[in-house]
mmCIF file of C-alpha atoms and ligand atoms in Angstrom:
data_model
loop_
_atom_site.group_PDB
_atom_site.id
_atom_site.type_symbol
_atom_site.label_atom_id
_atom_site.label_comp_id
_atom_site.label_asym_id
_atom_site.label_seq_id
_atom_site.Cartn_x
_atom_site.Cartn_y
_atom_site.Cartn_z
ATOM 1 C CA UNK A 1 385.647 28.474 -18.456
ATOM 2 C CA UNK A 2 385.179 24.579 -16.977
ATOM 3 C CA UNK A 3 385.228 21.551 -19.236
ATOM 4 C CA UNK A 4 384.857 18.041 -18.305
ATOM 5 C CA UNK A 5 385.853 15.140 -21.045
ATOM 6 C CA UNK A 6 383.881 12.073 -20.904
ATOM 7 C CA UNK A 7 384.489 12.019 -16.752
ATOM 8 C CA UNK A 8 383.572 9.057 -14.355
ATOM 9 C CA UNK A 9 383.522 8.399 -10.962
ATOM 10 C CA UNK A 10 382.700 5.199 -9.355
ATOM 11 C CA UNK A 11 382.609 4.031 -5.251
ATOM 12 C CA UNK A 12 383.254 0.823 -4.089
ATOM 13 C CA UNK A 13 380.416 -0.679 -3.308
ATOM 14 C CA UNK A 14 379.747 -3.840 -1.813
ATOM 15 C CA UNK A 15 382.043 -6.966 -2.145
ATOM 16 C CA UNK A 16 384.260 -5.640 -4.894
ATOM 17 C CA UNK A 17 381.625 -4.100 -6.854
ATOM 18 C CA UNK A 18 381.394 -0.253 -8.311
ATOM 19 C CA UNK A 19 379.016 2.546 -8.306
ATOM 20 C CA UNK A 20 379.297 4.869 -11.319
ATOM 21 C CA UNK A 21 378.020 7.897 -9.431
ATOM 22 C CA UNK A 22 378.818 10.005 -12.652
ATOM 23 C CA UNK A 23 379.273 8.282 -15.749
ATOM 24 C CA UNK A 24 381.265 9.402 -18.848
ATOM 25 C CA UNK A 25 380.003 13.135 -18.799
ATOM 26 C CA UNK A 26 381.599 15.279 -21.520
ATOM 27 C CA UNK A 27 380.075 19.140 -20.208
ATOM 28 C CA UNK A 28 381.313 22.758 -21.384
ATOM 29 C CA UNK A 29 380.521 25.587 -19.259
ATOM 30 C CA UNK A 30 381.385 28.723 -21.219
ATOM 31 C CA UNK A 31 382.945 31.713 -19.250
ATOM 32 C CA UNK A 32 380.624 33.996 -17.946
ATOM 33 C CA UNK A 33 377.326 31.938 -18.386
ATOM 34 C CA UNK A 34 375.419 30.527 -15.496
ATOM 35 C CA UNK A 35 374.623 26.517 -16.236
ATOM 36 C CA UNK A 36 372.173 24.492 -14.361
ATOM 37 C CA UNK A 37 372.224 20.906 -13.634
ATOM 38 C CA UNK A 38 368.834 18.830 -13.037
ATOM 39 C CA UNK A 39 367.963 15.892 -11.951
ATOM 40 C CA UNK A 40 365.950 13.522 -9.827
ATOM 41 C CA UNK A 41 367.974 12.692 -6.024
ATOM 42 C CA UNK A 42 370.841 10.658 -7.120
ATOM 43 C CA UNK A 43 371.632 11.165 -9.896
ATOM 44 C CA UNK A 44 374.652 13.053 -9.242
ATOM 45 C CA UNK A 45 374.488 16.052 -9.759
ATOM 46 C CA UNK A 46 376.813 16.721 -6.190
ATOM 47 C CA UNK A 47 379.188 14.316 -7.235
ATOM 48 C CA UNK A 48 379.912 16.193 -10.157
ATOM 49 C CA UNK A 49 379.707 19.293 -8.679
ATOM 50 C CA UNK A 50 382.913 18.062 -6.353
ATOM 51 C CA UNK A 51 384.568 16.755 -9.401
ATOM 52 C CA UNK A 52 385.004 20.441 -10.570
ATOM 53 C CA UNK A 53 386.755 21.375 -7.670
ATOM 54 C CA UNK A 54 388.294 18.296 -7.437
ATOM 55 C CA UNK A 55 386.797 17.559 -3.741
ATOM 56 C CA UNK A 56 385.950 13.906 -5.646
ATOM 57 C CA UNK A 57 389.112 13.098 -7.939
ATOM 58 C CA UNK A 58 387.837 11.186 -11.480
ATOM 59 C CA UNK A 59 388.022 7.931 -11.971
ATOM 60 C CA UNK A 60 388.860 8.424 -15.857
ATOM 61 C CA UNK A 61 388.031 11.464 -17.576
ATOM 62 C CA UNK A 62 389.905 15.029 -17.003
ATOM 63 C CA UNK A 63 388.302 17.966 -15.559
ATOM 64 C CA UNK A 64 389.715 21.572 -16.538
ATOM 65 C CA UNK A 65 388.952 24.621 -15.022
ATOM 66 C CA UNK A 66 389.865 28.040 -17.138
ATOM 67 C CA UNK A 67 392.390 25.611 -18.971
ATOM 68 C CA UNK A 68 394.253 24.253 -15.949
ATOM 69 C CA UNK A 69 393.962 20.602 -15.898
ATOM 70 C CA UNK A 70 393.218 19.803 -12.654
ATOM 71 C CA UNK A 71 394.785 15.542 -12.843
ATOM 72 C CA UNK A 72 397.995 17.159 -13.882
ATOM 73 C CA UNK A 73 398.259 19.605 -11.535
ATOM 74 C CA UNK A 74 400.415 18.557 -8.092
ATOM 75 C CA UNK A 75 398.326 18.875 -4.532
ATOM 76 C CA UNK A 76 399.704 22.447 -4.380
ATOM 77 C CA UNK A 77 398.853 23.300 -7.732
ATOM 78 C CA UNK A 78 395.070 21.784 -7.424
ATOM 79 C CA UNK A 79 395.112 24.244 -3.966
ATOM 80 C CA UNK A 80 395.646 27.640 -6.014
ATOM 81 C CA UNK A 81 392.544 25.990 -8.387
ATOM 82 C CA UNK A 82 389.976 25.081 -5.478
ATOM 83 C CA UNK A 83 390.725 28.697 -3.974
ATOM 84 C CA UNK A 84 389.406 30.156 -7.325
ATOM 85 C CA UNK A 85 386.402 28.448 -7.142
ATOM 86 C CA UNK A 86 383.727 28.959 -4.275
ATOM 87 C CA UNK A 87 381.228 26.943 -3.142
ATOM 88 C CA UNK A 88 377.698 27.484 -1.750
ATOM 89 C CA UNK A 89 375.440 24.437 0.053
ATOM 90 C CA UNK A 90 372.053 24.348 0.851
ATOM 91 C CA UNK A 91 372.638 24.100 4.774
ATOM 92 C CA UNK A 92 374.708 27.133 4.369
ATOM 93 C CA UNK A 93 377.766 25.794 6.136
ATOM 94 C CA UNK A 94 378.505 28.155 8.237
ATOM 95 C CA UNK A 95 380.297 28.326 11.592
ATOM 96 C CA UNK A 96 377.858 28.955 14.435
ATOM 97 C CA UNK A 97 380.679 30.211 16.620
ATOM 98 C CA UNK A 98 382.344 32.964 14.069
ATOM 99 C CA UNK A 99 380.486 36.056 13.584
ATOM 100 C CA UNK A 100 379.203 37.271 9.874
ATOM 101 C CA UNK A 101 381.897 38.553 9.388
ATOM 102 C CA UNK A 102 384.397 35.853 11.329
ATOM 103 C CA UNK A 103 382.874 33.543 8.357
ATOM 104 C CA UNK A 104 383.160 35.688 5.056
ATOM 105 C CA UNK A 105 387.035 36.365 6.418
ATOM 106 C CA UNK A 106 387.844 32.700 7.776
ATOM 107 C CA UNK A 107 388.755 31.809 3.668
ATOM 108 C CA UNK A 108 391.097 34.357 3.483
ATOM 109 C CA UNK A 109 392.811 33.783 6.493
ATOM 110 C CA UNK A 110 393.102 30.285 5.043
ATOM 111 C CA UNK A 111 394.214 31.498 1.894
ATOM 112 C CA UNK A 112 397.083 33.408 3.842
ATOM 113 C CA UNK A 113 396.058 37.026 3.807
ATOM 114 C CA UNK A 114 396.788 39.167 7.271
ATOM 115 C CA UNK A 115 393.936 39.411 9.873
ATOM 116 C CA UNK A 116 393.408 43.468 8.989
ATOM 117 C CA UNK A 117 393.381 42.472 5.625
ATOM 118 C CA UNK A 118 390.642 39.839 5.718
ATOM 119 C CA UNK A 119 388.648 41.892 7.773
ATOM 120 C CA UNK A 120 388.720 44.336 5.173
ATOM 121 C CA UNK A 121 387.712 42.430 2.046
ATOM 122 C CA UNK A 122 385.098 40.531 3.990
ATOM 123 C CA UNK A 123 383.812 44.193 5.535
ATOM 124 C CA UNK A 124 383.714 44.586 1.037
ATOM 125 C CA UNK A 125 382.105 41.685 0.480
ATOM 126 C CA UNK A 126 379.612 41.724 2.844
ATOM 127 C CA UNK A 127 378.460 45.074 1.311
ATOM 128 C CA UNK A 128 378.112 43.377 -1.994
ATOM 129 C CA UNK A 129 375.692 40.805 -0.832
ATOM 130 C CA UNK A 130 373.635 43.659 1.439
ATOM 131 C CA UNK A 131 374.882 42.551 4.705
ATOM 132 C CA UNK A 132 376.829 45.267 5.825
ATOM 133 C CA UNK A 133 375.434 46.232 8.734
ATOM 134 C CA UNK A 134 374.818 42.456 10.205
ATOM 135 C CA UNK A 135 379.206 41.907 10.383
ATOM 136 C CA UNK A 136 379.000 41.819 13.878
ATOM 137 C CA UNK A 137 375.931 39.216 14.457
ATOM 138 C CA UNK A 138 376.493 35.233 14.621
ATOM 139 C CA UNK A 139 374.510 32.851 12.081
ATOM 140 C CA UNK A 140 371.772 32.084 14.706
ATOM 141 C CA UNK A 141 370.609 35.590 14.499
ATOM 142 C CA UNK A 142 369.887 36.117 10.994
ATOM 143 C CA UNK A 143 367.076 34.662 8.504
ATOM 144 C CA UNK A 144 368.223 31.761 6.067
ATOM 145 C CA UNK A 145 367.973 34.386 3.140
ATOM 146 C CA UNK A 146 370.474 36.524 5.313
ATOM 147 C CA UNK A 147 372.506 33.359 5.912
ATOM 148 C CA UNK A 148 372.639 31.959 2.615
ATOM 149 C CA UNK A 149 373.668 35.321 1.522
ATOM 150 C CA UNK A 150 376.675 35.223 4.121
ATOM 151 C CA UNK A 151 377.637 31.376 2.263
ATOM 152 C CA UNK A 152 378.023 33.558 -0.910
ATOM 153 C CA UNK A 153 379.747 36.288 0.401
ATOM 154 C CA UNK A 154 382.347 34.016 2.022
ATOM 155 C CA UNK A 155 382.367 31.643 -1.051
ATOM 156 C CA UNK A 156 382.908 35.388 -3.035
ATOM 157 C CA UNK A 157 386.033 36.230 -0.477
ATOM 158 C CA UNK A 158 388.920 34.864 -2.144
ATOM 159 C CA UNK A 159 387.823 36.468 -5.493
ATOM 160 C CA UNK A 160 387.034 33.004 -7.717
ATOM 161 C CA UNK A 161 386.497 33.147 -10.633
ATOM 162 C CA UNK A 162 383.413 30.354 -10.871
ATOM 163 C CA UNK A 163 380.620 29.525 -8.840
ATOM 164 C CA UNK A 164 379.575 26.118 -7.340
ATOM 165 C CA UNK A 165 375.904 26.365 -5.989
ATOM 166 C CA UNK A 166 374.833 22.979 -4.219
ATOM 167 C CA UNK A 167 370.380 23.284 -3.925
ATOM 168 C CA UNK A 168 371.645 26.704 -2.558
ATOM 169 C CA UNK A 169 367.974 27.936 -2.809
ATOM 170 C CA UNK A 170 365.920 24.106 -2.029
ATOM 171 C CA UNK A 171 366.112 25.626 2.064
ATOM 172 C CA UNK A 172 364.267 29.161 1.499
ATOM 173 C CA UNK A 173 361.256 29.947 0.756
ATOM 174 C CA UNK A 174 359.696 31.488 -2.768
ATOM 175 C CA UNK A 175 360.455 34.914 -1.782
ATOM 176 C CA UNK A 176 364.113 34.680 0.121
ATOM 177 C CA UNK A 177 364.634 32.423 -3.443
ATOM 178 C CA UNK A 178 363.774 35.208 -5.327
ATOM 179 C CA UNK A 179 366.262 37.464 -3.570
ATOM 180 C CA UNK A 180 369.187 34.525 -3.529
ATOM 181 C CA UNK A 181 368.403 34.357 -7.191
ATOM 182 C CA UNK A 182 369.237 38.029 -7.792
ATOM 183 C CA UNK A 183 372.146 38.155 -6.182
ATOM 184 C CA UNK A 184 373.554 35.433 -7.852
ATOM 185 C CA UNK A 185 372.490 37.008 -10.993
ATOM 186 C CA UNK A 186 374.283 40.100 -9.901
ATOM 187 C CA UNK A 187 377.353 38.160 -8.806
ATOM 188 C CA UNK A 188 377.504 36.919 -12.030
ATOM 189 C CA UNK A 189 376.843 39.795 -14.190
ATOM 190 C CA UNK A 190 378.584 42.868 -11.756
ATOM 191 C CA UNK A 191 381.429 40.914 -10.986
ATOM 192 C CA UNK A 192 381.715 38.472 -14.356
ATOM 193 C CA UNK A 193 381.930 34.908 -12.159
ATOM 194 C CA UNK A 194 380.916 31.799 -14.203
ATOM 195 C CA UNK A 195 378.300 29.635 -12.428
ATOM 196 C CA UNK A 196 377.161 25.985 -12.010
ATOM 197 C CA UNK A 197 374.567 25.578 -9.707
ATOM 198 C CA UNK A 198 372.205 22.033 -9.105
ATOM 199 C CA UNK A 199 368.770 22.957 -8.440
ATOM 200 C CA UNK A 200 365.260 20.594 -8.459
ATOM 201 C CA UNK A 201 363.448 23.555 -9.230
ATOM 202 C CA UNK A 202 362.327 24.975 -12.457
ATOM 203 C CA UNK A 203 362.317 28.535 -11.374
ATOM 204 C CA UNK A 204 365.686 28.684 -10.336
ATOM 205 C CA UNK A 205 366.827 27.334 -13.876
ATOM 206 C CA UNK A 206 364.524 28.890 -16.055
ATOM 207 C CA UNK A 207 365.356 32.570 -14.127
ATOM 208 C CA UNK A 208 369.141 32.604 -13.940
ATOM 209 C CA UNK A 209 370.467 30.178 -16.230
ATOM 210 C CA UNK A 210 371.716 30.648 -20.021
ATOM 211 C CA UNK A 211 372.393 26.732 -20.977
ATOM 212 C CA UNK A 212 371.015 22.781 -18.580
ATOM 213 C CA UNK A 213 371.838 19.676 -18.524
ATOM 214 C CA UNK A 214 369.782 17.326 -17.049
ATOM 215 C CA UNK A 215 371.663 14.211 -15.127
ATOM 216 C CA UNK A 216 369.889 10.845 -14.987
ATOM 217 C CA UNK A 217 371.631 7.715 -13.814
ATOM 218 C CA UNK A 218 374.965 9.479 -13.711
ATOM 219 C CA UNK A 219 374.734 10.436 -17.430
ATOM 220 C CA UNK A 220 374.073 13.872 -18.645
ATOM 221 C CA UNK A 221 370.981 12.867 -20.817
ATOM 222 C CA UNK A 222 370.388 16.465 -22.248
ATOM 223 C CA UNK A 223 371.959 19.669 -22.404
ATOM 224 C CA UNK A 224 371.728 23.428 -24.460
ATOM 225 C CA UNK A 225 370.588 26.118 -24.205
ATOM 226 C CA UNK A 226 367.752 26.309 -21.421
ATOM 227 C CA UNK A 227 364.442 27.190 -24.000
ATOM 228 C CA UNK A 228 365.827 24.940 -26.521
ATOM 229 C CA UNK A 229 365.847 22.075 -23.926
ATOM 230 C CA UNK A 230 362.368 23.496 -22.158
ATOM 231 C CA UNK A 231 360.382 23.119 -25.147
ATOM 232 C CA UNK A 232 361.446 20.335 -27.013
ATOM 233 C CA UNK A 233 362.600 17.887 -24.571
ATOM 234 C CA UNK A 234 364.290 14.820 -25.583
ATOM 235 C CA UNK A 235 364.627 12.521 -22.684
ATOM 236 C CA UNK A 236 361.683 11.502 -20.447
ATOM 237 C CA UNK A 237 362.927 12.528 -16.939
ATOM 238 C CA UNK A 238 363.597 16.511 -19.193
ATOM 239 C CA UNK A 239 359.965 16.095 -20.274
ATOM 240 C CA UNK A 240 358.712 15.172 -16.596
ATOM 241 C CA UNK A 241 360.514 18.289 -15.184
ATOM 242 C CA UNK A 242 359.440 20.576 -17.306
ATOM 243 C CA UNK A 243 355.697 19.349 -17.269
ATOM 244 C CA UNK A 244 356.205 19.253 -13.349
ATOM 245 C CA UNK A 245 357.331 23.185 -13.775
ATOM 246 C CA UNK A 246 354.939 24.552 -16.057
ATOM 247 C CA UNK A 247 351.790 22.629 -15.120
ATOM 248 C CA UNK A 248 350.461 23.207 -18.624
ATOM 249 C CA UNK A 249 349.148 19.943 -19.621
ATOM 250 C CA UNK A 250 346.447 19.149 -17.873
ATOM 251 C CA UNK A 251 346.372 14.875 -17.000
ATOM 252 C CA UNK A 252 344.173 13.029 -14.825
ATOM 253 C CA UNK A 253 341.999 14.097 -12.423
ATOM 254 C CA UNK A 254 342.165 17.844 -13.713
ATOM 255 C CA UNK A 255 341.491 16.137 -17.190
ATOM 256 C CA UNK A 256 338.032 14.739 -16.106
ATOM 257 C CA UNK A 257 336.801 18.033 -14.622
ATOM 258 C CA UNK A 258 337.750 19.631 -17.968
ATOM 259 C CA UNK A 259 336.278 17.198 -19.820
ATOM 260 C CA UNK A 260 333.096 17.151 -17.355
ATOM 261 C CA UNK A 261 333.290 21.409 -17.815
ATOM 262 C CA UNK A 262 334.172 20.952 -21.712
ATOM 263 C CA UNK A 263 331.785 19.181 -24.132
ATOM 264 C CA UNK A 264 333.596 19.541 -27.223
ATOM 265 C CA UNK A 265 336.800 18.109 -28.366
ATOM 266 C CA UNK A 266 339.442 18.942 -25.816
ATOM 267 C CA UNK A 267 343.278 20.006 -27.438
ATOM 268 C CA UNK A 268 346.333 20.409 -25.446
ATOM 269 C CA UNK A 269 348.293 22.657 -27.988
ATOM 270 C CA UNK A 270 351.859 23.801 -27.091
ATOM 271 C CA UNK A 271 352.331 27.464 -27.376
ATOM 272 C CA UNK A 272 356.532 28.142 -28.469
ATOM 273 C CA UNK A 273 355.785 31.495 -29.618
ATOM 274 C CA UNK A 274 354.097 32.500 -32.166
ATOM 275 C CA UNK A 275 350.673 31.296 -32.583
ATOM 276 C CA UNK A 276 349.163 33.579 -35.909
ATOM 277 C CA UNK A 277 349.155 29.419 -37.476
ATOM 278 C CA UNK A 278 347.051 28.467 -34.713
ATOM 279 C CA UNK A 279 344.718 31.214 -35.032
ATOM 280 C CA UNK A 280 344.696 31.065 -39.371
ATOM 281 C CA UNK A 281 344.242 26.728 -38.814
ATOM 282 C CA UNK A 282 340.945 27.293 -37.097
ATOM 283 C CA UNK A 283 340.000 30.617 -39.318
ATOM 284 C CA UNK A 284 340.166 28.517 -42.293
ATOM 285 C CA UNK A 285 338.199 25.630 -40.567
ATOM 286 C CA UNK A 286 335.502 28.450 -39.347
ATOM 287 C CA UNK A 287 335.916 26.133 -35.965
ATOM 288 C CA UNK A 288 335.573 28.057 -32.546
ATOM 289 C CA UNK A 289 337.146 28.150 -29.300
ATOM 290 C CA UNK A 290 337.529 28.452 -25.786
ATOM 291 C CA UNK A 291 340.625 28.110 -23.787
ATOM 292 C CA UNK A 292 339.985 25.281 -20.977
ATOM 293 C CA UNK A 293 343.247 25.550 -19.806
ATOM 294 C CA UNK A 294 345.998 27.487 -19.935
ATOM 295 C CA UNK A 295 349.857 26.855 -18.579
ATOM 296 C CA UNK A 296 352.606 29.477 -20.331
ATOM 297 C CA UNK A 297 355.323 31.067 -18.899
ATOM 298 C CA UNK A 298 358.388 33.235 -20.027
ATOM 299 C CA UNK A 299 361.519 31.232 -19.985
ATOM 300 C CA UNK A 300 364.180 33.946 -21.285
ATOM 301 C CA UNK A 301 361.483 36.352 -22.767
ATOM 302 C CA UNK A 302 359.875 33.650 -24.573
ATOM 303 C CA UNK A 303 356.812 32.294 -24.238
ATOM 304 C CA UNK A 304 357.015 28.493 -22.788
ATOM 305 C CA UNK A 305 354.031 25.949 -22.220
ATOM 306 C CA UNK A 306 350.469 25.026 -23.881
ATOM 307 C CA UNK A 307 347.261 25.574 -24.114
ATOM 308 C CA UNK A 308 344.059 23.257 -23.879
ATOM 309 C CA UNK A 309 341.423 24.504 -26.236
ATOM 310 C CA UNK A 310 337.812 23.238 -26.561
ATOM 311 C CA UNK A 311 337.114 22.915 -30.317
ATOM 312 C CA UNK A 312 333.628 23.750 -31.853
ATOM 313 C CA UNK A 313 332.107 23.381 -34.822
ATOM 314 C CA UNK A 314 331.006 21.225 -37.641
ATOM 315 C CA UNK A 315 332.219 17.511 -37.058
ATOM 316 C CA UNK A 316 334.810 16.969 -40.185
ATOM 317 C CA UNK A 317 336.015 20.610 -39.681
ATOM 318 C CA UNK A 318 337.181 19.399 -35.974
ATOM 319 C CA UNK A 319 338.507 16.566 -37.633
ATOM 320 C CA UNK A 320 340.362 18.402 -40.561
ATOM 321 C CA UNK A 321 341.890 20.621 -37.271
ATOM 322 C CA UNK A 322 342.887 17.720 -34.685
ATOM 323 C CA UNK A 323 344.363 16.007 -37.590
ATOM 324 C CA UNK A 324 346.733 19.078 -38.697
ATOM 325 C CA UNK A 325 347.297 19.521 -35.012
ATOM 326 C CA UNK A 326 348.699 16.295 -34.632
ATOM 327 C CA UNK A 327 349.812 15.699 -37.919
ATOM 328 C CA UNK A 328 353.821 16.585 -39.390
ATOM 329 C CA UNK A 329 352.845 19.527 -40.233
ATOM 330 C CA UNK A 330 352.622 21.062 -36.582
ATOM 331 C CA UNK A 331 354.682 23.522 -36.705
ATOM 332 C CA UNK A 332 352.290 25.764 -39.042
ATOM 333 C CA UNK A 333 349.868 25.563 -35.325
ATOM 334 C CA UNK A 334 353.432 26.432 -33.307
ATOM 335 C CA UNK A 335 353.556 23.303 -32.508
ATOM 336 C CA UNK A 336 355.981 21.335 -31.362
HETATM 337 N N1 ADP B 401 381.256 8.798 -1.067
HETATM 338 C C1 ADP B 401 380.174 8.125 -1.500
HETATM 339 N N2 ADP B 401 380.372 6.870 -1.872
HETATM 340 C C2 ADP B 401 379.407 6.041 -2.082
HETATM 341 N N3 ADP B 401 378.659 6.464 -2.543
HETATM 342 C C3 ADP B 401 378.141 7.625 -2.889
HETATM 343 C C4 ADP B 401 379.454 8.783 -2.428
HETATM 344 N N4 ADP B 401 378.778 9.702 -3.128
HETATM 345 C C5 ADP B 401 377.751 9.753 -3.529
HETATM 346 N N5 ADP B 401 377.125 8.576 -3.622
HETATM 347 C C6 ADP B 401 376.180 7.642 -4.706
HETATM 348 O O1 ADP B 401 375.986 8.644 -5.480
HETATM 349 C C7 ADP B 401 374.775 8.645 -5.843
HETATM 350 C C8 ADP B 401 374.565 10.010 -6.667
HETATM 351 O O2 ADP B 401 374.646 11.004 -5.216
HETATM 352 P P1 ADP B 401 375.195 12.618 -5.913
HETATM 353 O O3 ADP B 401 375.742 12.727 -6.533
HETATM 354 O O4 ADP B 401 374.511 13.167 -4.104
HETATM 355 O O5 ADP B 401 373.557 12.799 -6.366
HETATM 356 P P2 ADP B 401 372.520 13.751 -6.329
HETATM 357 O O6 ADP B 401 372.968 15.353 -5.878
HETATM 358 O O7 ADP B 401 371.859 13.872 -7.511
HETATM 359 O O8 ADP B 401 371.258 13.667 -5.583
HETATM 360 C C9 ADP B 401 373.716 8.269 -4.957
HETATM 361 O O9 ADP B 401 373.389 7.435 -5.577
HETATM 362 C C10 ADP B 401 374.547 8.474 -4.010
HETATM 363 O O10 ADP B 401 374.477 7.377 -3.135
HETATM 364 MG MG1 MG B 402 372.894 16.419 -4.122
#
């Protein structure tokens, strides 16, 4: 649905210098999928999103949406493509002086719909997002979650095939975030809309995304199926992101506390699916264990995370187990 081929975006900086906000990005977003983009602040995520709907023109490279090369289109063609792409923002960006219905009807009016047709369609979309009772209210009278649902309704008004979300849930509390994510899932599943979303929240990627790309310094440093990327992070940024979200590996003071509590040897073992190999290994060496720490969550209905075990047994047996867990054959224990 969306293809980026070797796309670079530079901004002028200082005296004749330039800054690469997006650096040689190649990306393919399958039709009907939910694609997450994560990365630290300044990584180039928002710029990348604006390249997709051509709010920014790439310095080099090609952007295709639904088979259409945006660079090859005239301004008119680009406007048409832009109308087939909805956008949702962190701060909602609603008109304060317009009613909820007026906000949702606005893009339809811009696209040339009659007042009556725009209102009818706006009412329909408001119903879809569960706000049909709020049509005559003003944004200020709504909660953050409701405002974002208006933002989503407005983005959907012109029936786009693609929805771009820039930190759409970052200003919301966890419960409201869950509701908005539920709505976005319906947008994807029931309306078949392809969604690209930027987030710094692992939870968002975990609950909603099929695929994920990790950005650092303008480049995509890693991308793929969410479970694959999270279970075998290759790049330090991905690793840090997964760690911070799973809280599964005790470090620093937390590790010191565990050491104080557990006299035996502590090992942290990744859990990525079946752990029968681990129990077999412990049994073979007659090593017993207690769980010192566990951080295992579900990603796409498969377990991901790690457990920290205190191993207890004869010194040589514990050594043998640790060697196997850290050796080349560690997959037998479910380790990565
Ligand atoms: N219009 C612009 N002019 C100059 N620099 C920009 C512009 N837009 C973004 N940048 C710079 O590009 C980098 C990436 O920005 P952005 O895409 O907003 O990152 P992110 O969304 O990942 O936080 C930042 O260093 C930012 O300052
Ligand atoms: Mg941003």
